[in-house]
Amino acid sequence: LPSPAYRMGERGRQYAGLVTTWVEEKGYGFISPSDSKLGGDLFVHIDAIRDRGVQGLKRGDRVKFDVELNTNPTKNSGKKFAVNVEIDRGKRGGGGG
């Protein structure tokens, strides 16, 4: 059964980027998007990782993600953040790692 999360991603385009910071104790970090039009680093929370088996990210991880705008009436309102984050394992040669 296809998960609804995959259909969500079809609305906008998926972006690529690199994890620049990951705070293990707090479960969040920042992604530097490849697309400079997105501006600076994007906030990413552990709950935004699509694969529930992934316990967190690491600095230097390549990721794919969708972007949402924070609409909460908080100090972060209007800021972009990453959702539906997947680790981009790219074109690995055969065999797992």
PDB file of C-alpha atoms in Angstrom:
ATOM      1  CA  LEU A   1       0.000   0.000   0.000  1.00  0.00           C
ATOM      2  CA  PRO A   2       1.599   3.311  -0.982  1.00  0.00           C
ATOM      3  CA  SER A   3       2.012   5.609   1.985  1.00  0.00           C
ATOM      4  CA  PRO A   4       0.291   9.009   1.756  1.00  0.00           C
ATOM      5  CA  ALA A   5       3.595  10.697   2.563  1.00  0.00           C
ATOM      6  CA  TYR A   6       4.866   9.850  -0.897  1.00  0.00           C
ATOM      7  CA  ARG A   7       1.897  11.514  -2.545  1.00  0.00           C
ATOM      8  CA  MET A   8       2.484  14.655  -0.490  1.00  0.00           C
ATOM      9  CA  GLY A   9       5.890  15.102  -2.087  1.00  0.00           C
ATOM     10  CA  GLU A  10       4.368  15.303  -5.547  1.00  0.00           C
ATOM     11  CA  ARG A  11       2.807  18.687  -4.825  1.00  0.00           C
ATOM     12  CA  GLY A  12       6.071  20.571  -4.615  1.00  0.00           C
ATOM     13  CA  ARG A  13       9.431  19.575  -5.941  1.00  0.00           C
ATOM     14  CA  GLN A  14      11.941  17.749  -3.851  1.00  0.00           C
ATOM     15  CA  TYR A  15      15.161  19.522  -3.002  1.00  0.00           C
ATOM     16  CA  ALA A  16      18.606  18.189  -2.213  1.00  0.00           C
ATOM     17  CA  GLY A  17      21.062  19.367   0.390  1.00  0.00           C
ATOM     18  CA  LEU A  18      23.753  18.560   2.888  1.00  0.00           C
ATOM     19  CA  VAL A  19      23.399  18.259   6.665  1.00  0.00           C
ATOM     20  CA  THR A  20      25.653  20.932   8.168  1.00  0.00           C
ATOM     21  CA  THR A  21      24.702  20.531  11.838  1.00  0.00           C
ATOM     22  CA  TRP A  22      23.027  17.810  13.886  1.00  0.00           C
ATOM     23  CA  VAL A  23      22.418  18.146  17.631  1.00  0.00           C
ATOM     24  CA  GLU A  24      21.980  14.557  18.807  1.00  0.00           C
ATOM     25  CA  GLU A  25      20.691  15.420  22.303  1.00  0.00           C
ATOM     26  CA  LYS A  26      18.024  17.758  20.967  1.00  0.00           C
ATOM     27  CA  GLY A  27      17.024  15.836  17.851  1.00  0.00           C
ATOM     28  CA  TYR A  28      17.356  18.638  15.349  1.00  0.00           C
ATOM     29  CA  GLY A  29      19.807  20.217  12.983  1.00  0.00           C
ATOM     30  CA  PHE A  30      20.257  22.217   9.807  1.00  0.00           C
ATOM     31  CA  ILE A  31      20.477  21.417   6.113  1.00  0.00           C
ATOM     32  CA  SER A  32      22.334  23.526   3.580  1.00  0.00           C
ATOM     33  CA  PRO A  33      20.198  23.326   0.420  1.00  0.00           C
ATOM     34  CA  SER A  34      21.861  22.838  -2.967  1.00  0.00           C
ATOM     35  CA  ASP A  35      19.340  25.291  -4.431  1.00  0.00           C
ATOM     36  CA  SER A  36      20.578  28.762  -3.502  1.00  0.00           C
ATOM     37  CA  LYS A  37      17.093  30.196  -4.137  1.00  0.00           C
ATOM     38  CA  LEU A  38      16.026  28.643  -0.838  1.00  0.00           C
ATOM     39  CA  GLY A  39      18.306  31.039   1.005  1.00  0.00           C
ATOM     40  CA  GLY A  40      20.288  29.933   4.049  1.00  0.00           C
ATOM     41  CA  ASP A  41      20.279  26.729   6.045  1.00  0.00           C
ATOM     42  CA  LEU A  42      16.955  25.044   6.739  1.00  0.00           C
ATOM     43  CA  PHE A  43      15.879  23.788  10.152  1.00  0.00           C
ATOM     44  CA  VAL A  44      15.179  20.055  10.316  1.00  0.00           C
ATOM     45  CA  HIS A  45      13.622  18.152  13.233  1.00  0.00           C
ATOM     46  CA  ILE A  46      13.950  14.428  13.816  1.00  0.00           C
ATOM     47  CA  ASP A  47      10.163  14.088  13.370  1.00  0.00           C
ATOM     48  CA  ALA A  48      10.572  15.354   9.795  1.00  0.00           C
ATOM     49  CA  ILE A  49      12.617  12.298   8.804  1.00  0.00           C
ATOM     50  CA  ARG A  50      10.424  10.103   6.636  1.00  0.00           C
ATOM     51  CA  ASP A  51      11.969   6.767   7.598  1.00  0.00           C
ATOM     52  CA  ARG A  52      11.027   6.032  11.213  1.00  0.00           C
ATOM     53  CA  GLY A  53      13.967   3.619  11.442  1.00  0.00           C
ATOM     54  CA  VAL A  54      16.417   6.491  11.083  1.00  0.00           C
ATOM     55  CA  GLN A  55      17.439   7.714  14.531  1.00  0.00           C
ATOM     56  CA  GLY A  56      18.942  10.975  13.337  1.00  0.00           C
ATOM     57  CA  LEU A  57      21.179  12.581  10.777  1.00  0.00           C
ATOM     58  CA  LYS A  58      24.912  13.141  10.682  1.00  0.00           C
ATOM     59  CA  ARG A  59      26.909  16.127   9.570  1.00  0.00           C
ATOM     60  CA  GLY A  60      27.770  15.567   5.918  1.00  0.00           C
ATOM     61  CA  ASP A  61      24.723  13.388   5.126  1.00  0.00           C
ATOM     62  CA  ARG A  62      23.253  14.073   1.693  1.00  0.00           C
ATOM     63  CA  VAL A  63      19.492  14.396   1.978  1.00  0.00           C
ATOM     64  CA  LYS A  64      16.395  14.959  -0.146  1.00  0.00           C
ATOM     65  CA  PHE A  65      13.493  16.896   1.320  1.00  0.00           C
ATOM     66  CA  ASP A  66      10.416  19.019   0.784  1.00  0.00           C
ATOM     67  CA  VAL A  67      10.177  22.565   2.084  1.00  0.00           C
ATOM     68  CA  GLU A  68       7.404  24.069   4.180  1.00  0.00           C
ATOM     69  CA  LEU A  69       6.894  27.538   5.552  1.00  0.00           C
ATOM     70  CA  ASN A  70       6.475  27.931   9.311  1.00  0.00           C
ATOM     71  CA  THR A  71       3.081  29.578   9.849  1.00  0.00           C
ATOM     72  CA  ASN A  72       3.097  29.353  13.647  1.00  0.00           C
ATOM     73  CA  PRO A  73       2.705  32.772  15.271  1.00  0.00           C
ATOM     74  CA  THR A  74       6.124  32.432  16.846  1.00  0.00           C
ATOM     75  CA  LYS A  75       9.464  34.064  16.333  1.00  0.00           C
ATOM     76  CA  ASN A  76      10.134  31.530  13.580  1.00  0.00           C
ATOM     77  CA  SER A  77       7.049  32.475  11.585  1.00  0.00           C
ATOM     78  CA  GLY A  78       7.825  32.785   7.891  1.00  0.00           C
ATOM     79  CA  LYS A  79      10.981  30.700   8.127  1.00  0.00           C
ATOM     80  CA  LYS A  80      11.391  27.732   5.812  1.00  0.00           C
ATOM     81  CA  PHE A  81      12.084  24.277   7.191  1.00  0.00           C
ATOM     82  CA  ALA A  82      12.675  20.801   5.791  1.00  0.00           C
ATOM     83  CA  VAL A  83      10.047  18.040   5.903  1.00  0.00           C
ATOM     84  CA  ASN A  84       9.780  14.524   4.448  1.00  0.00           C
ATOM     85  CA  VAL A  85      13.538  14.242   4.805  1.00  0.00           C
ATOM     86  CA  GLU A  86      15.196  11.176   3.303  1.00  0.00           C
ATOM     87  CA  ILE A  87      18.863  10.274   3.355  1.00  0.00           C
ATOM     88  CA  ASP A  88      20.008  10.295  -0.257  1.00  0.00           C
ATOM     89  CA  ARG A  89      22.128   7.222  -0.584  1.00  0.00           C
ATOM     90  CA  GLY A  90      22.782   8.113  -4.211  1.00  0.00           C
ATOM     91  CA  LYS A  91      24.194   5.581  -6.612  1.00  0.00           C
ATOM     92  CA  ARG A  92      25.876   3.081  -4.336  1.00  0.00           C
ATOM     93  CA  GLY A  93      27.609   0.241  -6.049  1.00  0.00           C
ATOM     94  CA  GLY A  94      26.012  -3.123  -5.198  1.00  0.00           C
ATOM     95  CA  GLY A  95      26.047  -4.505  -1.672  1.00  0.00           C
ATOM     96  CA  GLY A  96      24.709  -2.733   1.399  1.00  0.00           C
ATOM     97  CA  GLY A  97      26.567  -0.582   3.856  1.00  0.00           C
TER      98      GLY A  97
END
